[in-house]
Coordinates of C-alpha atoms and ligand atoms in Angstrom, one line a residue:
X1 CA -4.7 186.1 -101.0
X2 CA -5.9 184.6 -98.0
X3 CA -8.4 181.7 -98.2
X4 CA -12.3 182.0 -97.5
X5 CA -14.2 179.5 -95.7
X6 CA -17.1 178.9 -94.8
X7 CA -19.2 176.2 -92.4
X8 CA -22.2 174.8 -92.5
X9 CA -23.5 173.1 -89.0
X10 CA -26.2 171.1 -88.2
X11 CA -27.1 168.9 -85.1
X12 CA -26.5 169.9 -81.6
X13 CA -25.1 172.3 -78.8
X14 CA -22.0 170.9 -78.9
X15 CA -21.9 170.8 -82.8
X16 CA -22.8 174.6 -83.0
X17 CA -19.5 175.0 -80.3
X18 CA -17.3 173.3 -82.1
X19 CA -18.0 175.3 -85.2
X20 CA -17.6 178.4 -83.6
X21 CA -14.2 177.3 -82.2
X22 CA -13.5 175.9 -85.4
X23 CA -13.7 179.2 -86.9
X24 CA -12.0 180.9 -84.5
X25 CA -9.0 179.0 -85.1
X26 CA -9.1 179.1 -88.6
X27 CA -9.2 183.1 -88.7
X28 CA -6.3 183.1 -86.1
X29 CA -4.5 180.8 -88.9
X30 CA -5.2 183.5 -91.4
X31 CA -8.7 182.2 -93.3
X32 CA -11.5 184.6 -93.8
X33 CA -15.3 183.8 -92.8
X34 CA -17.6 184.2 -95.7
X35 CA -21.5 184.4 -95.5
X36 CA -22.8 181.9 -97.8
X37 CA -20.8 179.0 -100.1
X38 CA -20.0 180.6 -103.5
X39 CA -18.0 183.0 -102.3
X40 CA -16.0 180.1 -100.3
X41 CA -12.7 178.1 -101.3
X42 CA -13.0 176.2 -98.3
X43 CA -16.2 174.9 -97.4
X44 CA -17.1 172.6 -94.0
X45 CA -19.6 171.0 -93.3
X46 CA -19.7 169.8 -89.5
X47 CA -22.0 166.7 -89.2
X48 CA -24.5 164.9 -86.8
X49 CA -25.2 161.3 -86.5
X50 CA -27.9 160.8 -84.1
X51 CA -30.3 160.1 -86.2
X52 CA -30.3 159.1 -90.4
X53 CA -31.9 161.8 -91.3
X54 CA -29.3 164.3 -90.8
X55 CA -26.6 162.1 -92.5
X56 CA -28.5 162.0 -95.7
X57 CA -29.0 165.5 -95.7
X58 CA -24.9 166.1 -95.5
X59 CA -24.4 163.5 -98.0
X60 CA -26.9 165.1 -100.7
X61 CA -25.6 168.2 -100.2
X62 CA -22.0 167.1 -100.9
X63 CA -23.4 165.2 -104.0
X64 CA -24.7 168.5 -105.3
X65 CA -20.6 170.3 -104.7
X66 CA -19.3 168.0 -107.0
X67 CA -20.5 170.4 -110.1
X68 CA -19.4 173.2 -107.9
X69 CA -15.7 171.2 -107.3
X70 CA -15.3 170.6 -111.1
X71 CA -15.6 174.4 -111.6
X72 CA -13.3 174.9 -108.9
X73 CA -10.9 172.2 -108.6
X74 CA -8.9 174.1 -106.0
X75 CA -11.5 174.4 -103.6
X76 CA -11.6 172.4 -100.6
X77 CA -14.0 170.4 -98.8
X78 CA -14.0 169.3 -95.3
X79 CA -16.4 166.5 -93.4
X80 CA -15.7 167.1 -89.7
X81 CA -17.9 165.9 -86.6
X82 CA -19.8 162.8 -86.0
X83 CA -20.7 162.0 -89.2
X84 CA -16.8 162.0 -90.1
X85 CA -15.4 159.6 -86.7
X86 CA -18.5 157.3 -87.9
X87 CA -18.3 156.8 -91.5
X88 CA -14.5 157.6 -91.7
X89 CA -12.8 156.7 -95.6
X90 CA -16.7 155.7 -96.4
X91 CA -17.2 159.4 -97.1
X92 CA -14.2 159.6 -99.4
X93 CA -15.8 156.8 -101.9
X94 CA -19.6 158.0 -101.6
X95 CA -17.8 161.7 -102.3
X96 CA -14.7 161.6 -104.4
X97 CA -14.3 165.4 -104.5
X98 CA -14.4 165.5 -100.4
X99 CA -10.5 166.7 -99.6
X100 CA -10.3 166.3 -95.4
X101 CA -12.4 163.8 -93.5
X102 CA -11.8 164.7 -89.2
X103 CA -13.5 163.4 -86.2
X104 CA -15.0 165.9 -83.4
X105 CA -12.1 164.8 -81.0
X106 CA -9.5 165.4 -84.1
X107 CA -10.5 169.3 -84.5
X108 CA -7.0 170.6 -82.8
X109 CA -5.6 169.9 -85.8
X110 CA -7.9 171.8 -88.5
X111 CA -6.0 174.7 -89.6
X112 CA -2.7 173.0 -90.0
X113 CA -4.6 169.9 -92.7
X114 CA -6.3 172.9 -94.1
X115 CA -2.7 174.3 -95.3
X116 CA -1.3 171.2 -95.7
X117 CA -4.4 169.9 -98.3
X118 CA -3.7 173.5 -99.9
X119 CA -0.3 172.7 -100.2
X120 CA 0.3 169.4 -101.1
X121 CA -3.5 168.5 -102.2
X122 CA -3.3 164.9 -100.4
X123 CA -6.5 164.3 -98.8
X124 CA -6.3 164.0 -95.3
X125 CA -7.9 161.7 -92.9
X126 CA -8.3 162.2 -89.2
X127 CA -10.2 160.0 -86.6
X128 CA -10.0 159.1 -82.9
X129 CA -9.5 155.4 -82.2
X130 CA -13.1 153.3 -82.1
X131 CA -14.0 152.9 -78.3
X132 CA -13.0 149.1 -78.8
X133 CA -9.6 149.8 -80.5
X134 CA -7.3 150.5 -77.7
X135 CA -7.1 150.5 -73.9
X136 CA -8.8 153.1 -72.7
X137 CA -6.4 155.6 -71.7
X138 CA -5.3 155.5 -75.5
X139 CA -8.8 155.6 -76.4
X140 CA -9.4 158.7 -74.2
X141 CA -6.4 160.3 -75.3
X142 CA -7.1 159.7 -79.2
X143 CA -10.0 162.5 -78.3
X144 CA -7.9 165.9 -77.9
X145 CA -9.4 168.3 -76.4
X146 CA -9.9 171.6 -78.4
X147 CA -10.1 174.9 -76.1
X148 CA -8.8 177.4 -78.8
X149 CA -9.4 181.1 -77.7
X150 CA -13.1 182.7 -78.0
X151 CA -13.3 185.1 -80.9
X152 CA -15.8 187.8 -80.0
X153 CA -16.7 188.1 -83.7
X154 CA -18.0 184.7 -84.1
X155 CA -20.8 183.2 -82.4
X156 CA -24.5 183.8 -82.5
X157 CA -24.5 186.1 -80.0
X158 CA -22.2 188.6 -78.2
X159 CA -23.8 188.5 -75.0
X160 CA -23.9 185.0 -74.6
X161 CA -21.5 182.1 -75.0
X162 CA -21.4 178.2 -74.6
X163 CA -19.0 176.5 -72.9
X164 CA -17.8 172.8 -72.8
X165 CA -17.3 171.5 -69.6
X166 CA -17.3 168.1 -70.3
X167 CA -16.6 165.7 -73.6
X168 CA -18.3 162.3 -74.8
X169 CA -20.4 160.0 -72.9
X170 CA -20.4 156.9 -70.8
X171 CA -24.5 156.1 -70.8
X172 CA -24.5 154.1 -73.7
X173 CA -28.5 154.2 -74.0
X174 CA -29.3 151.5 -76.9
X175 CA -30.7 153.8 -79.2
X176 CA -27.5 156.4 -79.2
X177 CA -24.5 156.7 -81.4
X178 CA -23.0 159.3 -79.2
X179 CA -21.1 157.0 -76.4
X180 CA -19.1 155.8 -79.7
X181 CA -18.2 158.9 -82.0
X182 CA -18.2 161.4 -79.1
X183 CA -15.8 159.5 -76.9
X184 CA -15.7 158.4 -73.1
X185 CA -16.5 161.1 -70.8
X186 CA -14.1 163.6 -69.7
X187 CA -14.7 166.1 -67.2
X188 CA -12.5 169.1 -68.0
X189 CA -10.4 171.0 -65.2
X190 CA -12.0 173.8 -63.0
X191 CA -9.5 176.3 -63.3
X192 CA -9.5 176.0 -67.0
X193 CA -13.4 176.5 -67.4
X194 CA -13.2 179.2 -64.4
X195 CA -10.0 181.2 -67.3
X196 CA -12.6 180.6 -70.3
X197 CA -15.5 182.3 -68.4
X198 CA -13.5 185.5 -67.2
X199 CA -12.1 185.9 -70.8
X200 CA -15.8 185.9 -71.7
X201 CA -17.2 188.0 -69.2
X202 CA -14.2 190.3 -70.2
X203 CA -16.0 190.4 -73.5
X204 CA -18.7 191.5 -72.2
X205 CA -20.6 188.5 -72.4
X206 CA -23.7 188.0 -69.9
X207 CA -25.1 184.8 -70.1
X208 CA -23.0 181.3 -70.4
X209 CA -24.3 178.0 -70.7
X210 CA -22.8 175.2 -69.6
X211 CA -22.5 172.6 -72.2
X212 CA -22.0 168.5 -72.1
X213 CA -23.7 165.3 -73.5
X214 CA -25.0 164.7 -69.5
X215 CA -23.6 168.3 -67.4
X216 CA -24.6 166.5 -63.9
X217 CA -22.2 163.9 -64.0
X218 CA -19.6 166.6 -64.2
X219 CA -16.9 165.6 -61.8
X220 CA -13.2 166.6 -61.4
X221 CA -11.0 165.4 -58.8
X222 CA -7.8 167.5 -57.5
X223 CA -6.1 168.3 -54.5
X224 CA -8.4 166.2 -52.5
X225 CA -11.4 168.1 -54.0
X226 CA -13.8 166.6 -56.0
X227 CA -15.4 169.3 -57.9
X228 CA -19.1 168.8 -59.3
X229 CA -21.8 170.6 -61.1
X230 CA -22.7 172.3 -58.0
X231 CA -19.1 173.3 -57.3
X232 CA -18.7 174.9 -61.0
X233 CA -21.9 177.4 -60.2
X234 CA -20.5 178.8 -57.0
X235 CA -17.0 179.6 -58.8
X236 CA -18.9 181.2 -61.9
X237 CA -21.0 183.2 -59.7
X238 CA -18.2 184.9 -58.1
X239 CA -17.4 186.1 -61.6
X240 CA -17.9 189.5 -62.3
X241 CA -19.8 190.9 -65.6
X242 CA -21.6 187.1 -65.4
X243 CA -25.0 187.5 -64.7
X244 CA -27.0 183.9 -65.8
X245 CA -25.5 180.4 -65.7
X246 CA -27.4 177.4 -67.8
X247 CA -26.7 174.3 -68.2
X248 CA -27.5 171.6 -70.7
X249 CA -28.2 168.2 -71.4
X250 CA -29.2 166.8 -67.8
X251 CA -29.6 162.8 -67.1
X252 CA -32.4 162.3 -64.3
X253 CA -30.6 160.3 -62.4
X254 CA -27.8 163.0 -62.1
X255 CA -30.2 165.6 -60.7
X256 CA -29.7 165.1 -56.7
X257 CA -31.1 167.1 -54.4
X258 CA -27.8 169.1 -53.6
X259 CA -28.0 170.3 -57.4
X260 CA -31.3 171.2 -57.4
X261 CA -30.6 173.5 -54.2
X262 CA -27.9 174.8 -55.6
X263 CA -30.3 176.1 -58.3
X264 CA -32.1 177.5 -56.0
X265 CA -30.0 179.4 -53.6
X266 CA -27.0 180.6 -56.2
X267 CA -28.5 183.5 -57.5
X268 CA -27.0 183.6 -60.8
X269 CA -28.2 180.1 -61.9
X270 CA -31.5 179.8 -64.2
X271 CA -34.2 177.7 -63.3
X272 CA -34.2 176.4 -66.8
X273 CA -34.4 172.3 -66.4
X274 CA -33.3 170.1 -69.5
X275 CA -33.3 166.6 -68.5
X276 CA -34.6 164.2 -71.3
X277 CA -36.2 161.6 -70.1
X278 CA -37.5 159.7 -73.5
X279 CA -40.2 157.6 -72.9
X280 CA -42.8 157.3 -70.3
X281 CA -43.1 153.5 -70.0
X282 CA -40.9 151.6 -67.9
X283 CA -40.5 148.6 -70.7
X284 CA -38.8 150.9 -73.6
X285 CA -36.7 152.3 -70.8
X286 CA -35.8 149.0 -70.1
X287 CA -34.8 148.5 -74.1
X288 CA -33.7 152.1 -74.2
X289 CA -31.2 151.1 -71.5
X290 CA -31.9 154.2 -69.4
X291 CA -31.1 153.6 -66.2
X292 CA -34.0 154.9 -64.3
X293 CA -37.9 154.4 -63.9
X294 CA -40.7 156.5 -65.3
X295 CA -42.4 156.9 -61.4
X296 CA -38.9 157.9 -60.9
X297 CA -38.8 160.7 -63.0
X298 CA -42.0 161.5 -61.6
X299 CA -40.7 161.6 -57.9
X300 CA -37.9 163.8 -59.6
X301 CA -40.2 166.5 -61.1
X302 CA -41.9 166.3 -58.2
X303 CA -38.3 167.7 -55.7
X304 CA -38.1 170.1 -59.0
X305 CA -41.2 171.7 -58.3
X306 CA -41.1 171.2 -54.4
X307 CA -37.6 173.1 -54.9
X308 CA -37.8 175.4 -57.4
X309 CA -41.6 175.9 -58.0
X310 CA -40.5 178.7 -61.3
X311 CA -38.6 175.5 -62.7
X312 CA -39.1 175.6 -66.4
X313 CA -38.3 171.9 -67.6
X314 CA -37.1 170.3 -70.7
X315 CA -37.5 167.1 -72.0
X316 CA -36.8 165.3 -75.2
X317 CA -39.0 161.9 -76.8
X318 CA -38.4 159.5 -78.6
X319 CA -41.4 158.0 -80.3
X320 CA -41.7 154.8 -82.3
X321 CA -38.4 153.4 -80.5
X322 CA -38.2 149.3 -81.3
X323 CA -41.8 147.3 -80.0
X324 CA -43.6 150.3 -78.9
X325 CA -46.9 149.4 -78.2
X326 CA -50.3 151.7 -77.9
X327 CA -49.9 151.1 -74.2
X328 CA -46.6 152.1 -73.6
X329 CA -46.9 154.9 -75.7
X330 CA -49.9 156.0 -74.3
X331 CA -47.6 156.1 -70.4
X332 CA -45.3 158.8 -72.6
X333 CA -48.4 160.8 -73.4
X334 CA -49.9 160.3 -69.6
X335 CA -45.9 161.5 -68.6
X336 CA -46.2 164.8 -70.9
X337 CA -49.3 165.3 -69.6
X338 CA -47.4 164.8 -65.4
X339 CA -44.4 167.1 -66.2
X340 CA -46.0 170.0 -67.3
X341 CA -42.9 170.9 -69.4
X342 CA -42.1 173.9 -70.9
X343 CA -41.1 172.2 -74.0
X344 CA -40.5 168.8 -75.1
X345 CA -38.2 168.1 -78.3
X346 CA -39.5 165.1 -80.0
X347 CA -37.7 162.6 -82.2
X348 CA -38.8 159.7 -84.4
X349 CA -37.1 156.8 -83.9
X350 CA -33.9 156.4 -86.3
X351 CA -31.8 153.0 -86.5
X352 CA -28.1 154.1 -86.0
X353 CA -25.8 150.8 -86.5
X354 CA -23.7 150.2 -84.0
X355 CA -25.7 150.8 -81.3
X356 CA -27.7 148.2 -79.5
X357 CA -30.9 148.7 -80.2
X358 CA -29.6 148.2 -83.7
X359 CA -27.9 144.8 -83.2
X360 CA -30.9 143.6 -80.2
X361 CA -34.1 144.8 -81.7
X362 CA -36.0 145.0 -84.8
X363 CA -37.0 148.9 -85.8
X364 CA -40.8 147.4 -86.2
X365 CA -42.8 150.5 -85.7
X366 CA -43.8 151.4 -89.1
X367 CA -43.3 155.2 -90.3
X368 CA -46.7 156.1 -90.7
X369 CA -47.1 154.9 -86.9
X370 CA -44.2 157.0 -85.6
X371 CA -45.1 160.2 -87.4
X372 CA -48.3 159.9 -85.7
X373 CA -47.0 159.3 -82.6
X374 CA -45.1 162.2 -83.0
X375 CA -48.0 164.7 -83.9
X376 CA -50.0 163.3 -81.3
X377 CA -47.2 163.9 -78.4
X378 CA -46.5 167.3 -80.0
X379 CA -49.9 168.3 -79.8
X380 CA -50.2 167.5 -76.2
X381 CA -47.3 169.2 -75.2
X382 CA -47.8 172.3 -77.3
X383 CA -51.4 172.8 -75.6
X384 CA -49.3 172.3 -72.5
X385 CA -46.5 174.9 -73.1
X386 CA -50.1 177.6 -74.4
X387 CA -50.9 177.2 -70.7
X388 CA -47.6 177.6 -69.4
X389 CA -47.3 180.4 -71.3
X390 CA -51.0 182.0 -70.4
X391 CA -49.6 182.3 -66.7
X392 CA -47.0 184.7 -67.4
X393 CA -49.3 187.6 -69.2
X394 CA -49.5 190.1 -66.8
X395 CA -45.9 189.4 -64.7
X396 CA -43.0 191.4 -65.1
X397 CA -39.9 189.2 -66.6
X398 CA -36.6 190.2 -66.8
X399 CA -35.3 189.6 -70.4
X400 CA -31.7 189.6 -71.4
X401 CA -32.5 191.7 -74.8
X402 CA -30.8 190.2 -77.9
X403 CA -31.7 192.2 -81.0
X404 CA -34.2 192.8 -83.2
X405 CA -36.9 190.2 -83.9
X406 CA -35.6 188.0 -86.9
X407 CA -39.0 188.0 -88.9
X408 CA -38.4 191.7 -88.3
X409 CA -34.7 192.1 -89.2
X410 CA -35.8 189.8 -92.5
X411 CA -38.5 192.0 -93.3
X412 CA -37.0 194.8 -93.0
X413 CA -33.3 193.4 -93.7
X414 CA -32.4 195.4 -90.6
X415 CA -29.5 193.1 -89.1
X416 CA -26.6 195.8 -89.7
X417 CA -28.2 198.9 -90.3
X418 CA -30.3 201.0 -88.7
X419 CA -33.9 200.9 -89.3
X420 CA -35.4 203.9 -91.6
X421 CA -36.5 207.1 -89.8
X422 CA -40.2 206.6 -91.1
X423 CA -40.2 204.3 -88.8
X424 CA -41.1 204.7 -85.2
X425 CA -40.7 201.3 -83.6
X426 CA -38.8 198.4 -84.2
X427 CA -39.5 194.8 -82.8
X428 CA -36.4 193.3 -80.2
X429 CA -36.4 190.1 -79.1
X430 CA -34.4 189.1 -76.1
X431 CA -35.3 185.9 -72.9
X432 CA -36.2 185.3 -69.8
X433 CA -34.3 183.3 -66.8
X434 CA -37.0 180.2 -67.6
X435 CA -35.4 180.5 -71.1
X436 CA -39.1 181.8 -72.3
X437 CA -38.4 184.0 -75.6
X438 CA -40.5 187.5 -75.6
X439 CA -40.7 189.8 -78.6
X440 CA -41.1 193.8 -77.9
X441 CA -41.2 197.1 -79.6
X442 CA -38.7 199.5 -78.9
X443 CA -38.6 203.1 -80.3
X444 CA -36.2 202.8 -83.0
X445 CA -33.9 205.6 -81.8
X446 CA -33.6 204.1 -78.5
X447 CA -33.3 200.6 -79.7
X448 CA -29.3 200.0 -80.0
X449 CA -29.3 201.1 -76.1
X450 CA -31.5 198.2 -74.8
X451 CA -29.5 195.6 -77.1
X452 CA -27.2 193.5 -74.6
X453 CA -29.2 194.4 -71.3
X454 CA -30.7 193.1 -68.6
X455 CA -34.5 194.9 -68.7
X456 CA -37.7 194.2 -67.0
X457 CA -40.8 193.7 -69.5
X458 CA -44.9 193.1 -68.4
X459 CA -45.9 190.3 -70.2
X460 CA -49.4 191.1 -72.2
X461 CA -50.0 188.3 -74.8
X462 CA -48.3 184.9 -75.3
X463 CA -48.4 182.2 -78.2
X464 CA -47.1 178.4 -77.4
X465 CA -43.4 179.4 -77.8
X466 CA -43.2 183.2 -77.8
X467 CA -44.5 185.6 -75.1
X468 CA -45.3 189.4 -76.2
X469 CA -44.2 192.2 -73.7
X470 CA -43.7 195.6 -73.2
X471 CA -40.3 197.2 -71.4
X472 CA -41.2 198.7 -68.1
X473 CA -40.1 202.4 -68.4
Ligands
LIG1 N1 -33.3 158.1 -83.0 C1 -34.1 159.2 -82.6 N2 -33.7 160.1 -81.7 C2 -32.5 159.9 -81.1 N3 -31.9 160.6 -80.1 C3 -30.8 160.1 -79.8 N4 -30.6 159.0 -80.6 C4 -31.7 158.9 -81.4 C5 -32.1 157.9 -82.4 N5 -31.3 156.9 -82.7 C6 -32.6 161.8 -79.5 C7 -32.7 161.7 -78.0 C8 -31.7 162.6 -77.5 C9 -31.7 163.7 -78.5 C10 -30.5 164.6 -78.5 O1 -31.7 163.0 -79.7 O2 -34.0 162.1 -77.6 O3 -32.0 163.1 -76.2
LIG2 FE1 -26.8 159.4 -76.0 FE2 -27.8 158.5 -73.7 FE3 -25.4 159.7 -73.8 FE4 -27.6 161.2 -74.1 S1 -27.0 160.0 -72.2 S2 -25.7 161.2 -75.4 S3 -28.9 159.8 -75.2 S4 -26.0 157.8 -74.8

């Protein structure tokens, strides 16, 4: 009987990635995905460290297998990703019953310690070496690359896929755990992202984003070439059955001018803009380590609008970070206010150790403070993104169309069947190039047609995060 597994993710892009490779690999191996734990006898659980929050959330849950472990004693249970390179044997003592402990460079070797903890029922741990326990080739090396082959049936999505194109991180920002459980940066090699895509586009998938902890430092030198972001676009856009590039996380000071033309002028690239920029006063920057101004990364939105004036840009906050004063919080409100983003992701500050900030500063913001630093920002930048999203009611979009609308499939528990005849429409859900989401009705015999297209919609209403449309016959 083969085994069934099942994984729960949390945290970012990359985490989401490495589960769905993850699970490839594991099927090719033989395992068998399962929808939710109980029916699982392996059960993952790929972690996120960048802030506490998540950790304790991974941690109680594992507290509440152990009943669950008793009653099955030959079930197995796996901590992999940053959660696991961080806290390494740590995990084994807060969570006897945890089997296999594996960092996110260490994932290469999952389905062979799965079989081998089936087998021999050792527990098995497997980490890349600390960023100050080797030279740094060894270091670099300790992180293996994992580029298993894309299963089509995993995956949130089938006409749209992520792919890595570069590993770890070299900013070191004083806040961030990243630089040390994700590894130095690695840029991988052209011809090997250029393979991936075409076996995806042979799939039939659409839409690829471009994933890495900081995408615009992407560089790759080979016969006298030095390939960069830039570079990557004008291969993928000679790929057939590709039709929309992304790209995600930016650093400002990565965004040159050549990248932002090459936004422009290669057709197939999305003016979608993620480039965090954290804080709007030049004095956390300065704690924050970033290595750019905030009048900088106003003179950068500036070129993006001057470029690409339907730029759509991104930004993540961090609010309460160590010594945060009214005043320079107030310059992060006043840069909200500047960029006119689209959408801003916005975190409390969370005291990782290890980092800088944790061993420089004292986390004196006090909770109460942060959280209302946080609803305060949010509420700025949600009046901001209702504006944004005003403008578009009465243009025509063109939205790749996902599927039907998940409060609709819930309702009507619609995701593999098709919905009754009594009813006449059914609500899809798909997004633009700008990465805006709009929600339509189709008629529901029609519906399955319009699923993984390319359609133009009129917008007519729009709420702070969703736009409402209608298909243009
Ligand atoms: N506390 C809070 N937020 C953090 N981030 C990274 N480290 C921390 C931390 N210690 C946020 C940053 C980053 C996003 C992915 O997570 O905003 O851009
Ligand atoms: Fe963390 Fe900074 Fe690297 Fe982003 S750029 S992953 S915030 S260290």
């Amino acid at each position: 009987m083969p085994l069934n597994f099942y994984i729960e993710t949390v945290g970012c892009q990359m985490n989401v990635l490495d589960s769905e490779l993850a699970a490839a690999s594991l099927m090719e191996a033989g395992y068998q995905p399962v929808s939710a734990k109980r029916y699982a006898d392996v059960i993952l659980f790929n972690t996120c460290s960048v802030r506490q929050h998540a950790e304790d959330k991974v941690y109680s849950e594992l507290g509440r297998l152990k009943h669950w472990k008793d009653q099955k004693p030959d079930a197995i249970i796996a901590v992999m990703g940053c959660m696991a390179q961080k806290d390494k044997e740590t995990i084994f003592r807060r969570a006897p019953h945890v089997d296999i402990v594996l960092g996110p460079g260490q994932l290469r070797q999952l389905p062979e310690i799965v079989k081998s903890v089936e087998k021999k029922r050792e527990k098995r741990l497997e980490i890349s070496l600390d960023r100050i326990d080797g030279k740094q080739s060894d270091v670099r090396e300790s992180f293996q690359q994992f580029n298993p082959q894309r299963n089509l049936r995993v995956g949130s999505n089938p006409y749209q896929a992520m792919v890595r194109i570069m590993f770890g991180c070299d900013k070191f920002c004083s806040y961030c755990i990243v630089p040390s459980v994700r590894g130095p940066e690695q840029s991988r090699p052209p011809r090997e992202i250029e393979a991936e895509i075409r076996q995806l586009a042979d799939q039939g998938r659409l839409e690829v984003t471009l994933i890495g902890q900081t995408v615009n430092s992407y560089r790759y030198s080979e016969g006298g070439k030095t390939w960069r972001l830039q570079d990557l676009f004008a291969m993928i856009q000679e790929i057939d059955g590709i039709r929309r590039i992304r790209f995600v996380t930016n650093y400002p000071t990565g965004m040159t001018d050549e990248l932002l033309q090459a936004v422009r002028d290669i057709p197939k690239v999305t003016p979608f803009l993620h480039i965090p920029v954290q804080s709007g006063s030049n004095s956390v920057l300065r704690r924050m380590k970033r290595r750019y101004t905030a009048e900088e990364y106003r003179d950068l939105l500036d070129r993006i609008y001057a470029t690409i004036p339907d730029a759509a840009v991104t930004s993540d906050f961090i609010v309460g970070f160590c010594g945060e004063t009214d005043e320079e919080f107030q310059q992060t409100v006043d840069l909200v206010k500047y960029g006119r983003f689209k959408n801003s992701f916005i975190f409390k500050y969370s005291v990782r150790p290890g980092t800088k900030a944790a061993e420089l500063f004292q986390d004196d913001v006090p909770d109460s403070v942060k959280r209302k630093r946080n609803n305060e920002l949010l509420a700025v930048q949600n009046a901001i993104s209702m504006e944004l999203n005003r403008e578009f009611i009465g243009k025509t979009v063109e939205i790749l169309v996902e599927g039907i609308s998940k409060t609709a499939a819930k309702s009507c528990d619609l995701l593999q069947i098709d919905p009754p005849p009594s009813q006449l429409s059914v609500q899809l859900t798909g997004h633009t190039p700008c990465d805006r989401i709009v929600v339509f009705d189709a008629a529901s015999e029609q519906h399955r047609q319009l699923i993984g297209r390319i359609l133009p919609a009129t917008i007519t209403h729009a709420a702070p995060f969703t736009l409402f449309g209608k298909l243009i016959e």
